[in-house]
Short mmCIF file of C-alpha atoms and ligand atoms in Angstrom, two decimals:
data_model
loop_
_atom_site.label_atom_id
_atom_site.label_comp_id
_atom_site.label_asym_id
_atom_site.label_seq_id
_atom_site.Cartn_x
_atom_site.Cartn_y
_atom_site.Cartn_z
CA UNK A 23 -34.28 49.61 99.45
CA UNK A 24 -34.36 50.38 95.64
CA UNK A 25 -34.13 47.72 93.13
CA UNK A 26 -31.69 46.65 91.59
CA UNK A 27 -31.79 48.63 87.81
CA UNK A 28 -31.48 45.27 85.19
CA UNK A 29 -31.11 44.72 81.38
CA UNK A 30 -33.00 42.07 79.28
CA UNK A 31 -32.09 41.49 76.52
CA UNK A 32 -35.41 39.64 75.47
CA UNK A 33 -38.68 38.15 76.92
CA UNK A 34 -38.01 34.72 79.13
CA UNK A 35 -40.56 32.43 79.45
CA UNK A 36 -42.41 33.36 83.12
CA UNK A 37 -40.66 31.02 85.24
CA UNK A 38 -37.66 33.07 85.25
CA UNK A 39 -39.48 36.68 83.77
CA UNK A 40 -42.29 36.92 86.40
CA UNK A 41 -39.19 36.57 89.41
CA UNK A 42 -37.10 38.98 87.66
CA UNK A 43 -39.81 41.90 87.25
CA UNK A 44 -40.96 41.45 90.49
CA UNK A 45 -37.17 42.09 92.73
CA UNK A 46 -35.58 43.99 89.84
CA UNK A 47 -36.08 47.10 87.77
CA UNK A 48 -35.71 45.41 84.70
CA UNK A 49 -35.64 47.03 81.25
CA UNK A 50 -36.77 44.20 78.98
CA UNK A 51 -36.09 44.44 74.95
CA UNK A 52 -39.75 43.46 73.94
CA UNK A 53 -38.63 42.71 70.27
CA UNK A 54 -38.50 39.33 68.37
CA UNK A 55 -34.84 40.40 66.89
CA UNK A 56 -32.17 41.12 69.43
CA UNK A 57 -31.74 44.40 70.49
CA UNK A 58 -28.85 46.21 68.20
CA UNK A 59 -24.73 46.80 69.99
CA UNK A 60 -25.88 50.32 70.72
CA UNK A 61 -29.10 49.44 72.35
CA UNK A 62 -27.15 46.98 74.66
CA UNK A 63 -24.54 49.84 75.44
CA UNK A 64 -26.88 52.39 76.04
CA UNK A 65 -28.86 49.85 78.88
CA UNK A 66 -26.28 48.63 80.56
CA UNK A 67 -24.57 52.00 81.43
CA UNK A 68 -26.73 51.82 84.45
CA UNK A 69 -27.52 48.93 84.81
CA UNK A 70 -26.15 45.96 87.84
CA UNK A 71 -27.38 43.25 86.35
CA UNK A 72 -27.77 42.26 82.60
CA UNK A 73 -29.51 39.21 81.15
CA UNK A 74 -28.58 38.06 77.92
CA UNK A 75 -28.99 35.09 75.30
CA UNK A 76 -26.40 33.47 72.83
CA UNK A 77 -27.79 36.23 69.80
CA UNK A 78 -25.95 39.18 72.41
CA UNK A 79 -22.32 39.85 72.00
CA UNK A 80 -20.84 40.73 75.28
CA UNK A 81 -17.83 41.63 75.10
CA UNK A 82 -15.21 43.92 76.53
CA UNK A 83 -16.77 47.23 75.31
CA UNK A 84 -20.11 45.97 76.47
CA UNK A 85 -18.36 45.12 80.02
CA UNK A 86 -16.56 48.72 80.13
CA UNK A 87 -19.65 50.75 79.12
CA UNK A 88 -21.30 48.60 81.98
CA UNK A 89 -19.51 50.17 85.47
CA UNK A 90 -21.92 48.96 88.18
CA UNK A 91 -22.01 45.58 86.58
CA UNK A 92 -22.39 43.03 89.57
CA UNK A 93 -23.15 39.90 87.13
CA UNK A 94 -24.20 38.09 83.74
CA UNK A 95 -26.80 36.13 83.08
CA UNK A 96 -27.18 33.81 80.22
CA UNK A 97 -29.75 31.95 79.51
CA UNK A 98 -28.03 28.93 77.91
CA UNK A 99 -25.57 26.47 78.66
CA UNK A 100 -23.14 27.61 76.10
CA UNK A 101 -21.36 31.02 76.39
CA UNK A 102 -19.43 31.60 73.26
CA UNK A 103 -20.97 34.77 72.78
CA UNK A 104 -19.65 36.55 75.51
CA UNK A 105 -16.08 37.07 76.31
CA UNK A 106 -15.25 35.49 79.54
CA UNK A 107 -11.98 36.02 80.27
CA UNK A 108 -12.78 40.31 80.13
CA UNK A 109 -16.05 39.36 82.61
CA UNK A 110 -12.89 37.76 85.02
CA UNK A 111 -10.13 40.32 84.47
CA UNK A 112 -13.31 43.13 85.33
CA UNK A 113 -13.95 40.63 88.32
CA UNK A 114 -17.77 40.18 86.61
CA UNK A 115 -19.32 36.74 87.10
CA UNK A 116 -21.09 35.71 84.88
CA UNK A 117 -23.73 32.05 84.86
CA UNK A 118 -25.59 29.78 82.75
CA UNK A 119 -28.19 27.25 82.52
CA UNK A 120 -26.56 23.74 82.33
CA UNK A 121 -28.02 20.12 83.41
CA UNK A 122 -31.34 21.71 82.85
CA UNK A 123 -31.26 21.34 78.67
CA UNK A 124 -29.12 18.20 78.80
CA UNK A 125 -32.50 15.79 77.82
CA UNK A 126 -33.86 18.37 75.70
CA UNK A 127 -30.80 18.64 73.67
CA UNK A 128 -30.37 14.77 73.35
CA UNK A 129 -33.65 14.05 72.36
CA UNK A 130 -33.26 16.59 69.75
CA UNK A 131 -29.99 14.95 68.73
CA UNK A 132 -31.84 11.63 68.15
CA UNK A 133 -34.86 13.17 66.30
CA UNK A 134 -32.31 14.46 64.27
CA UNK A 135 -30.39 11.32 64.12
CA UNK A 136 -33.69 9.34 63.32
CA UNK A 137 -35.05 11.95 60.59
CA UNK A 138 -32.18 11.51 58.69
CA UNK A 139 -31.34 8.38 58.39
CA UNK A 140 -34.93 7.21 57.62
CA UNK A 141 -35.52 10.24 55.88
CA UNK A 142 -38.54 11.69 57.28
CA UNK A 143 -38.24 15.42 55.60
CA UNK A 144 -37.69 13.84 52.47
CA UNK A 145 -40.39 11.33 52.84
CA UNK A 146 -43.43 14.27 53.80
CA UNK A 147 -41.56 16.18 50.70
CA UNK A 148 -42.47 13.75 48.90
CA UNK A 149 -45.88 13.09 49.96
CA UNK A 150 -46.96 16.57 49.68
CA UNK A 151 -44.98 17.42 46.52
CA UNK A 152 -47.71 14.45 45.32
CA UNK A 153 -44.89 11.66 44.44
CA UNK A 154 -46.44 9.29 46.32
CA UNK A 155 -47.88 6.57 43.89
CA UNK A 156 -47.54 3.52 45.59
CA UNK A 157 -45.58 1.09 48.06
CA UNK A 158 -42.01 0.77 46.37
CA UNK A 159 -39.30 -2.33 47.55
CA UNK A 160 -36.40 0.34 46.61
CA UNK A 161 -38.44 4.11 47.83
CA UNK A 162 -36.72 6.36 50.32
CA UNK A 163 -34.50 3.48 51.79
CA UNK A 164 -31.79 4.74 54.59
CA UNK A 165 -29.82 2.93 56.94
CA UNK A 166 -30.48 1.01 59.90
CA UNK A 167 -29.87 2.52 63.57
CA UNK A 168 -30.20 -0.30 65.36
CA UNK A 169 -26.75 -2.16 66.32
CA UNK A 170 -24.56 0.93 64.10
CA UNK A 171 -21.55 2.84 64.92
CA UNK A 172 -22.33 5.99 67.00
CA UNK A 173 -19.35 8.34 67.23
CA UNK A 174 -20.00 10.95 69.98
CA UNK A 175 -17.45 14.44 69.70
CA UNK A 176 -17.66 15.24 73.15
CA UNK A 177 -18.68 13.44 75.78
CA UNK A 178 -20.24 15.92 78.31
CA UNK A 179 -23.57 15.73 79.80
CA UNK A 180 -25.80 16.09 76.67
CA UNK A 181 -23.19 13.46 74.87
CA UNK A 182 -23.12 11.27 77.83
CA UNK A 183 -27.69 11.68 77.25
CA UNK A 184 -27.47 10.76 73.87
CA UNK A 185 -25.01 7.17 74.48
CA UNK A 186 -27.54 6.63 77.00
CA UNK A 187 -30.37 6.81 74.25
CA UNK A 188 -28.05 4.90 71.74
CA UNK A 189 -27.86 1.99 74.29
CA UNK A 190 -31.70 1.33 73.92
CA UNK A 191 -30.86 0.40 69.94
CA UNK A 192 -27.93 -1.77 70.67
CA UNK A 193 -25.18 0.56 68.94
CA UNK A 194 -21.68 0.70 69.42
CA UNK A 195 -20.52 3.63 71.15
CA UNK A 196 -17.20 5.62 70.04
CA UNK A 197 -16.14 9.01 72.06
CA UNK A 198 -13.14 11.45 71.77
CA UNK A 199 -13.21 13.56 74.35
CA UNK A 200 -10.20 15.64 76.30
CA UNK A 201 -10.25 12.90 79.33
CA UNK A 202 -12.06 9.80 79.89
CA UNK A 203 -15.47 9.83 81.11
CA UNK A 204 -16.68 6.84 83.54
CA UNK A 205 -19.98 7.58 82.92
CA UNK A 206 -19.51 6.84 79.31
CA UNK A 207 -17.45 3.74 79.74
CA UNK A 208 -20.32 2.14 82.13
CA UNK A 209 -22.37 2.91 79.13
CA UNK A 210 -20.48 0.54 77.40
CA UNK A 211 -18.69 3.70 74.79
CA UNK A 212 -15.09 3.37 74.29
CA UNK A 213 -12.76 6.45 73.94
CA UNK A 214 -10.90 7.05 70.95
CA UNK A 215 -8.85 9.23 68.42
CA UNK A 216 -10.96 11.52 66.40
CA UNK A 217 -9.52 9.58 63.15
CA UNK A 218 -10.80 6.20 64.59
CA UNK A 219 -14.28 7.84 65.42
CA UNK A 220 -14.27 9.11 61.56
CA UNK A 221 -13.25 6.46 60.15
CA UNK A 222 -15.39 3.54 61.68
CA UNK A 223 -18.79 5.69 62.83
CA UNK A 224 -21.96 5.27 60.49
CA UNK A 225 -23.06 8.28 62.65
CA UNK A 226 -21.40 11.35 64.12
CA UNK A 227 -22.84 13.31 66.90
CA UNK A 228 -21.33 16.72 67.49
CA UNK A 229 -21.37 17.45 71.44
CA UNK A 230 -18.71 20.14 71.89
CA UNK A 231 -18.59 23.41 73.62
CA UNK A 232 -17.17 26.23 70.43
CA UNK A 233 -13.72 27.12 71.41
CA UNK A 234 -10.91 28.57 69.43
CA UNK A 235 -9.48 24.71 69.39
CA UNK A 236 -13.24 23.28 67.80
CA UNK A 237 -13.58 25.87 65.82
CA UNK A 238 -13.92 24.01 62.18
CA UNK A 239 -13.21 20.84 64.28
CA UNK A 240 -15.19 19.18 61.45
CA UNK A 241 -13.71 20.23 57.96
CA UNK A 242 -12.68 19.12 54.78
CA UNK A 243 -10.52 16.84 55.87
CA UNK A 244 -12.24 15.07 58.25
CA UNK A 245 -15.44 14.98 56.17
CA UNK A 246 -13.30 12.64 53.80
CA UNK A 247 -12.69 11.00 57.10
CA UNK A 248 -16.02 9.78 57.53
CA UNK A 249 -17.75 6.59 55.95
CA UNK A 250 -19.32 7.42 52.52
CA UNK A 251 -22.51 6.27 54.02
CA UNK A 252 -22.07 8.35 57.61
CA UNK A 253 -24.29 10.96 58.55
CA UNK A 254 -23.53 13.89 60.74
CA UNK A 255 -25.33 15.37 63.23
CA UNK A 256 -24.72 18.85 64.91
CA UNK A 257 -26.78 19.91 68.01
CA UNK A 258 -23.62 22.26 69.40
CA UNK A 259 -22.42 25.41 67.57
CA UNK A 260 -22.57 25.70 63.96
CA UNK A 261 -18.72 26.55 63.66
CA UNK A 262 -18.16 23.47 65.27
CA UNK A 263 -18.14 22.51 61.19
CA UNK A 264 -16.71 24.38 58.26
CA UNK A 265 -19.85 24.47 56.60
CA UNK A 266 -18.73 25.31 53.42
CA UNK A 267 -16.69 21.93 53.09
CA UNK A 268 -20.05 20.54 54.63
CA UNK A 269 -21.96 21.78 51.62
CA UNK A 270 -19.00 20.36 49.20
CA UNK A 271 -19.08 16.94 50.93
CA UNK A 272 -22.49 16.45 50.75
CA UNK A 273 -22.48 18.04 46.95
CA UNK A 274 -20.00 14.70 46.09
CA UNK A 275 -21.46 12.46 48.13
CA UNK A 276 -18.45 12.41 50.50
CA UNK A 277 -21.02 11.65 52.96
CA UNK A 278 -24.47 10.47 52.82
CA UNK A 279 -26.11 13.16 54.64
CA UNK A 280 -26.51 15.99 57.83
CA UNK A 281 -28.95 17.00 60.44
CA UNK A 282 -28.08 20.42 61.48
CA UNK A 283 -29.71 22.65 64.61
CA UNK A 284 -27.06 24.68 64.40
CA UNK A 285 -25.48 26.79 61.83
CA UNK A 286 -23.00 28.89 60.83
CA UNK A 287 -24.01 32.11 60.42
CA UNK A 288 -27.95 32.03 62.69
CA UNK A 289 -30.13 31.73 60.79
CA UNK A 290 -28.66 30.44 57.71
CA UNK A 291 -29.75 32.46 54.43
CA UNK A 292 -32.41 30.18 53.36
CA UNK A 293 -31.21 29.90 49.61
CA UNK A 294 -28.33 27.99 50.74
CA UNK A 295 -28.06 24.67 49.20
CA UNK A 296 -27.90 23.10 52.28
CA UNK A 297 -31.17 23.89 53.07
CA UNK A 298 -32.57 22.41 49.69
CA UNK A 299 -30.70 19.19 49.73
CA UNK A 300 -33.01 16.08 50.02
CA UNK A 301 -30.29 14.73 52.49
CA UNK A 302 -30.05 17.37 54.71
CA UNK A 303 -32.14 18.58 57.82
CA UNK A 304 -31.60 21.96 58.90
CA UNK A 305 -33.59 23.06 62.40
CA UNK A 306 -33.35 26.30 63.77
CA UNK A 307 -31.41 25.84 66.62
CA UNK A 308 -34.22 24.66 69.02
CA UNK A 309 -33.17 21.72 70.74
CA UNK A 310 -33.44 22.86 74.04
CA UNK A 311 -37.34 23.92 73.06
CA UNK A 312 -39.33 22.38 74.76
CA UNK A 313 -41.82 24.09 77.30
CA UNK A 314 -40.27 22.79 80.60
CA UNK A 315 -37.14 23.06 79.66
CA UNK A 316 -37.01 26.67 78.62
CA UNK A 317 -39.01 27.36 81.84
CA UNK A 318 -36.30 26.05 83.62
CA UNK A 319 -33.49 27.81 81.91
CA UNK A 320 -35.46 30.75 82.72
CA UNK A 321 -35.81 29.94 86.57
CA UNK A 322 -31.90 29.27 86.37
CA UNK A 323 -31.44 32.31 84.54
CA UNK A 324 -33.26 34.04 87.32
CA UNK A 325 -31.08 32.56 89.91
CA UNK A 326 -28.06 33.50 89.03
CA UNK A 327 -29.29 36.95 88.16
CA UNK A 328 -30.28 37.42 91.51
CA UNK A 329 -27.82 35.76 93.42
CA UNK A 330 -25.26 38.11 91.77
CA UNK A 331 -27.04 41.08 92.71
CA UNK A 332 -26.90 40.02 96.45
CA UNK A 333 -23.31 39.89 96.30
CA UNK A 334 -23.83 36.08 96.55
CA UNK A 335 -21.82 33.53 94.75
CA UNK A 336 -24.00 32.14 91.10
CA UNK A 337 -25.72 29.02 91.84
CA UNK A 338 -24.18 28.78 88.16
CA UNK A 339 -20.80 30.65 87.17
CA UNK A 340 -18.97 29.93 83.92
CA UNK A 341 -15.48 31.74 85.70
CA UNK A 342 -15.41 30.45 89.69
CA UNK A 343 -12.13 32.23 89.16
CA UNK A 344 -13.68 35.39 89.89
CA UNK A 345 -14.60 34.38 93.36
CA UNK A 346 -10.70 33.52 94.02
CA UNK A 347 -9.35 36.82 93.81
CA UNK A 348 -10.25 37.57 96.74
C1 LIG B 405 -27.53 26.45 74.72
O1 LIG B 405 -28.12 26.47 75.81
O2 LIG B 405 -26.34 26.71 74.62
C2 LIG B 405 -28.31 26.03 73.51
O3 LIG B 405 -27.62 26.17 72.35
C3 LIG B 405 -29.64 26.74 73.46
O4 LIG B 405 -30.41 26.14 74.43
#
């Protein structure tokens, strides 16, 4: 039987690459920059399967140019980029990675968490830019983790990870999320209004999925929210924040400081001033990199692709719903 004719979008790591080349004719986009609209248009004409990442816009024009599409899959847990309820209306499933990243991700949210408040970019700045003269009682001072306010914006898997972390260094745990989560609770975190979370956190992770309601969940307003001396953290979407009120905050000292994976536009220009300001970490959205883990969202990646070619339900799919309409 021919194979099934597939478009990637990019190189996976093997775990998921190697499967996919060897029971699909894939087309793989071999280039370090995602492949251009057009490029993606032109592919998937003829294609049954296309596998994409969170730099690919699918949307409805994508879908439409697309007519033997059979499924999408991404390889990430979040699917902002592509426009779900057009994959559902055009009866397209579409699946992602989750559960596989959640450790990653946390891990990344507490290096972030621990580089800025004790200041660890600032501190090898300093070494290198040769400011280092000697042991000072008052040099690069930041506040202490251990037994603070951690105020988690939804509590989901990875946010649920990161409590667990924030349980080892005896902090109290805030939440908001849309519904309680038991998990959480057992962890000792209580749910609360966003306000309360700003208003009595010394840290702020970000945990949401980007939807038209957290879009800018974090602006201006809430930035004046937060303690003087809070610090946010943001390991979800970068429009999660308004980043220019960010920018401003941090500019007057609204807050003490930011650790950012994620930004809004990827990648951020690199004159920005958040990416000069002693206080501020910016990452390039890698929190999920590590070499298991991307192996894994690969193999996942994998599976859903070729469970959707099959006909067979995703091991994965962002929109069940598609499966209901019998
Ligand atoms: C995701 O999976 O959504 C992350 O942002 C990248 O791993």
């Amino acid at each position: 039987m021919a194979k099934a004719r597939v478009y990637v979008t990019r190189l996976l790591p093997a775990a998921g690459m190697d499967r996919i080349l060897a029971e699909t004719e894939a087309v793989v986009w071999e280039g370090e920059m995602p492949p251009p609209k057009e490029e993606i248009l032109r592919q998937v004409a003829s294609c049954e399967g296309l596998v994409c990442l969170l730099t690919d816009p699918i949307d409805a024009e994508v879908m439409d140019a697309a007519p033997h599409l059979k499924v999408i899959a991404q390889m990430a847990v979040g699917y902002d980029n592509i426009d779900i309820p057009a994959a559902t209306e055009r009866g397209i499933p579409v699946g992602n990675t989750p559960g596989v990243l959640t450790e990653t991700t946390a891990d990344m949210a507490w290096t972030l968490l621990m580089a800025t408040a004790r200041r660890v970019g600032d501190g090898q700045q300093y070494v290198r830019d040769g400011k280092w003269q000697t042991w000072g009682p008052m040099t690069l001072l930041g506040p202490d983790l251990y037994g603070a306010t951690l105020g988690i914006v939804g509590m989901g898997r990875i946010g649920v990870a990161v409590a667990r972390r924030a349980q080892g260094f005896n902090m109290r745990i805030l939440y908001t999320n849309l519904f309680p989560v038991p998990e959480a609770d057992l962890l000792g975190a209580s749910q609360v209004e966003m306000d309360t979370l700003l208003a009595e956190s010394d840290f702020i992770s970000l945990h949401c999925a980007l939807t038209p309601e957290t879009t800018h969940l974090i602006g201006a307003a809430e930035l004046r929210k937060m303690k003087p001396g809070a610090l946010l953290i943001n390991t979800s979407r970068g429009p999660v924040v308004d980043q220019d009120a960010l920018t401003e905050a941090l500019q007057a000292g609204v807050i003490a400081g930011a650790g950012l994976d994620v930004t809004d536009p990827e990648p951020i220009d690199p004159n920005h001033p958040l990416v000069h300001m002693e206080n501020v970490i910016v990452l390039p959205h890698i929190a999920s990199a590590s070499i298991g883990t991307r192996n894994k969202m690969a193999e996942l990646t994998a599976d859903n692709l070729l469970a959707g070619l099959r006909g067979e339900r995703l091991p994965n799919p962002v929109n069940p719903e598609v499966y209901e309409r019998g």
